[in-house]
Amino acid sequence: MLDFLNLPQPHNEQDLQRGLVSHLKDFLLELGPDFAFMAEEYRLQVGQQDFFIDLLMYHRRLQALVAFELKITAFSPSMMGQLDFYLEALDRDHRLAHENPSIGVLLARSADTQVVEYALARSASPALVARYLTELPDKTLLEAKLSEFYALEEGDKPDDH
């Protein structure tokens, strides 16, 4: 939930990145207590080319670099190829010997869960695709999702009819 950013509508990836960095404390609190900020636009050099990871974090408990890619569009499978490339470059050239393999987090405006499932199915890299929200959803939707969550927690399956 990134409602604290007060992003303009519409916004671009640079607006999203700038907002996250300027509200870094709030963003880190949203992620959890074990994340540490390392860099914005982290430069990777592969061959003679430069590539830039939007945000690079470190997760203390997992002892792993965490690359965040920010997308203001709907998820597409090609985004996973870019993220996998970044993770490979991090692991080969930047990861320390005692650290675990790098993790990728792709924050997209929206995502079709089936497309995400297919895109992640053969990926060898630990990665997560998540949808970001810039404002809270409608109250009735939140209530329905909470009810669905509690039903799943109790071992019941939501009604598929």
Short mmCIF file of C-alpha atoms in Angstrom, two decimals, residues 18-156:
data_model
loop_
_atom_site.label_atom_id
_atom_site.label_comp_id
_atom_site.label_asym_id
_atom_site.label_seq_id
_atom_site.Cartn_x
_atom_site.Cartn_y
_atom_site.Cartn_z
CA ARG A 18 11.23 9.47 -6.62
CA GLY A 19 8.25 9.15 -4.29
CA LEU A 20 9.55 5.92 -2.74
CA VAL A 21 13.00 7.36 -2.16
CA SER A 22 11.69 10.63 -0.68
CA HIS A 23 9.40 8.60 1.61
CA LEU A 24 12.00 5.92 2.26
CA LYS A 25 11.22 5.52 5.95
CA ASP A 26 7.52 4.86 5.23
CA PHE A 27 8.41 2.47 2.40
CA LEU A 28 10.83 0.51 4.59
CA LEU A 29 8.24 0.30 7.38
CA GLU A 30 5.75 -1.06 4.83
CA LEU A 31 8.28 -3.72 3.73
CA GLY A 32 9.17 -4.89 7.23
CA PRO A 33 11.91 -4.55 9.84
CA ASP A 34 14.72 -6.47 8.12
CA PHE A 35 15.13 -4.34 4.99
CA ALA A 36 17.99 -1.89 4.59
CA PHE A 37 18.24 0.61 1.74
CA MET A 38 21.38 0.35 -0.37
CA ALA A 39 20.91 2.40 -3.54
CA GLU A 40 18.65 4.06 -6.04
CA GLU A 41 19.43 3.43 -9.73
CA TYR A 42 22.07 0.84 -8.75
CA ARG A 43 24.50 0.51 -11.66
CA LEU A 44 25.35 -2.90 -13.07
CA GLN A 45 27.98 -3.15 -15.76
CA VAL A 46 27.75 -6.23 -17.94
CA GLY A 47 30.12 -6.37 -20.87
CA GLN A 48 30.40 -2.83 -22.15
CA GLN A 49 26.85 -1.86 -21.18
CA ASP A 50 25.39 -0.24 -18.08
CA PHE A 51 22.07 -1.31 -16.57
CA PHE A 52 20.28 0.20 -13.60
CA ILE A 53 18.20 -1.47 -10.89
CA ASP A 54 15.49 0.93 -9.71
CA LEU A 55 16.07 0.25 -6.00
CA LEU A 56 18.51 -2.07 -4.28
CA MET A 57 17.85 -3.23 -0.72
CA TYR A 58 19.41 -5.75 1.60
CA HIS A 59 17.41 -8.16 3.76
CA ARG A 60 19.27 -8.81 7.01
CA ARG A 61 17.56 -12.04 8.06
CA LEU A 62 17.73 -13.59 4.59
CA GLN A 63 21.24 -12.21 4.04
CA ALA A 64 20.44 -11.38 0.45
CA LEU A 65 20.43 -8.45 -1.92
CA VAL A 66 16.90 -7.53 -3.00
CA ALA A 67 16.41 -5.82 -6.36
CA PHE A 68 13.19 -3.82 -6.79
CA GLU A 69 11.96 -3.09 -10.29
CA LEU A 70 9.14 -0.56 -10.53
CA LYS A 71 6.63 -0.73 -13.37
CA ILE A 72 3.67 1.59 -13.83
CA THR A 73 2.07 -0.72 -16.36
CA ALA A 74 0.47 -4.14 -16.10
CA PHE A 75 2.86 -7.05 -15.60
CA SER A 76 4.21 -8.69 -18.74
CA PRO A 77 6.46 -11.79 -18.94
CA SER A 78 9.29 -9.78 -20.52
CA MET A 79 9.67 -7.92 -17.22
CA MET A 80 10.76 -11.19 -15.60
CA GLY A 81 13.55 -11.57 -18.17
CA GLN A 82 14.90 -8.15 -17.21
CA LEU A 83 14.66 -8.94 -13.49
CA ASP A 84 16.34 -12.36 -13.93
CA PHE A 85 19.16 -10.65 -15.82
CA TYR A 86 19.66 -8.17 -12.96
CA LEU A 87 19.67 -10.97 -10.38
CA GLU A 88 22.27 -12.91 -12.35
CA ALA A 89 24.49 -9.83 -12.60
CA LEU A 90 24.11 -9.15 -8.86
CA ASP A 91 24.98 -12.73 -7.98
CA ARG A 92 27.99 -12.95 -10.28
CA ASP A 93 29.49 -9.54 -9.68
CA HIS A 94 28.18 -8.05 -6.41
CA ARG A 95 27.08 -10.76 -3.98
CA LEU A 96 29.50 -11.54 -1.17
CA ALA A 97 30.58 -15.12 -0.46
CA HIS A 98 28.51 -15.43 2.74
CA GLU A 99 25.31 -14.01 1.18
CA ASN A 100 22.42 -15.99 -0.26
CA PRO A 101 21.28 -15.63 -3.89
CA SER A 102 19.73 -12.27 -4.73
CA ILE A 103 15.97 -11.84 -4.67
CA GLY A 104 13.88 -9.88 -7.14
CA VAL A 105 10.70 -7.94 -6.42
CA LEU A 106 8.74 -6.54 -9.31
CA LEU A 107 6.13 -3.96 -8.33
CA ALA A 108 3.64 -3.52 -11.16
CA ARG A 109 0.48 -1.46 -11.51
CA SER A 110 -1.55 -4.62 -12.07
CA ALA A 111 -1.02 -8.27 -12.86
CA ASP A 112 -3.00 -11.19 -14.25
CA THR A 113 -2.24 -13.95 -11.73
CA GLN A 114 -2.22 -16.66 -14.38
CA VAL A 115 0.29 -14.75 -16.52
CA VAL A 116 2.47 -14.21 -13.43
CA GLU A 117 2.24 -17.91 -12.54
CA TYR A 118 3.37 -18.95 -16.02
CA ALA A 119 6.18 -16.36 -16.05
CA LEU A 120 7.52 -17.53 -12.68
CA ALA A 121 7.12 -21.27 -13.33
CA ARG A 122 10.53 -21.80 -14.94
CA SER A 123 12.42 -18.98 -13.31
CA ALA A 124 15.32 -20.27 -11.25
CA SER A 125 15.67 -16.95 -9.44
CA PRO A 126 13.77 -16.21 -6.25
CA ALA A 127 11.36 -13.52 -7.37
CA LEU A 128 8.05 -12.00 -6.40
CA VAL A 129 5.59 -10.04 -8.48
CA ALA A 130 3.36 -7.74 -6.48
CA ARG A 131 0.75 -5.16 -7.34
CA TYR A 132 1.07 -1.75 -5.73
CA LEU A 133 -1.84 0.45 -4.75
CA THR A 134 -1.70 4.22 -4.43
CA GLU A 135 -4.98 4.46 -2.54
CA LEU A 136 -7.05 2.15 -0.39
CA PRO A 137 -9.59 0.01 -2.24
CA ASP A 138 -13.31 0.46 -1.68
CA LYS A 139 -14.44 -0.49 1.84
CA THR A 140 -16.80 -3.25 0.63
CA LEU A 141 -13.99 -4.85 -1.38
CA LEU A 142 -11.71 -4.77 1.67
CA GLU A 143 -14.41 -6.37 3.82
CA ALA A 144 -14.99 -9.11 1.22
CA LYS A 145 -11.25 -9.83 0.95
CA LEU A 146 -10.90 -9.96 4.74
CA SER A 147 -13.81 -12.41 4.97
CA GLU A 148 -12.21 -14.54 2.26
CA PHE A 149 -8.87 -14.45 4.09
CA TYR A 150 -10.41 -15.50 7.41
CA ALA A 151 -12.32 -18.32 5.71
CA LEU A 152 -9.06 -19.61 4.23
CA GLU A 153 -7.33 -19.35 7.60
CA GLU A 154 -10.07 -21.49 9.16
CA GLY A 155 -9.57 -24.15 6.48
CA ASP A 156 -12.72 -23.30 4.55
#
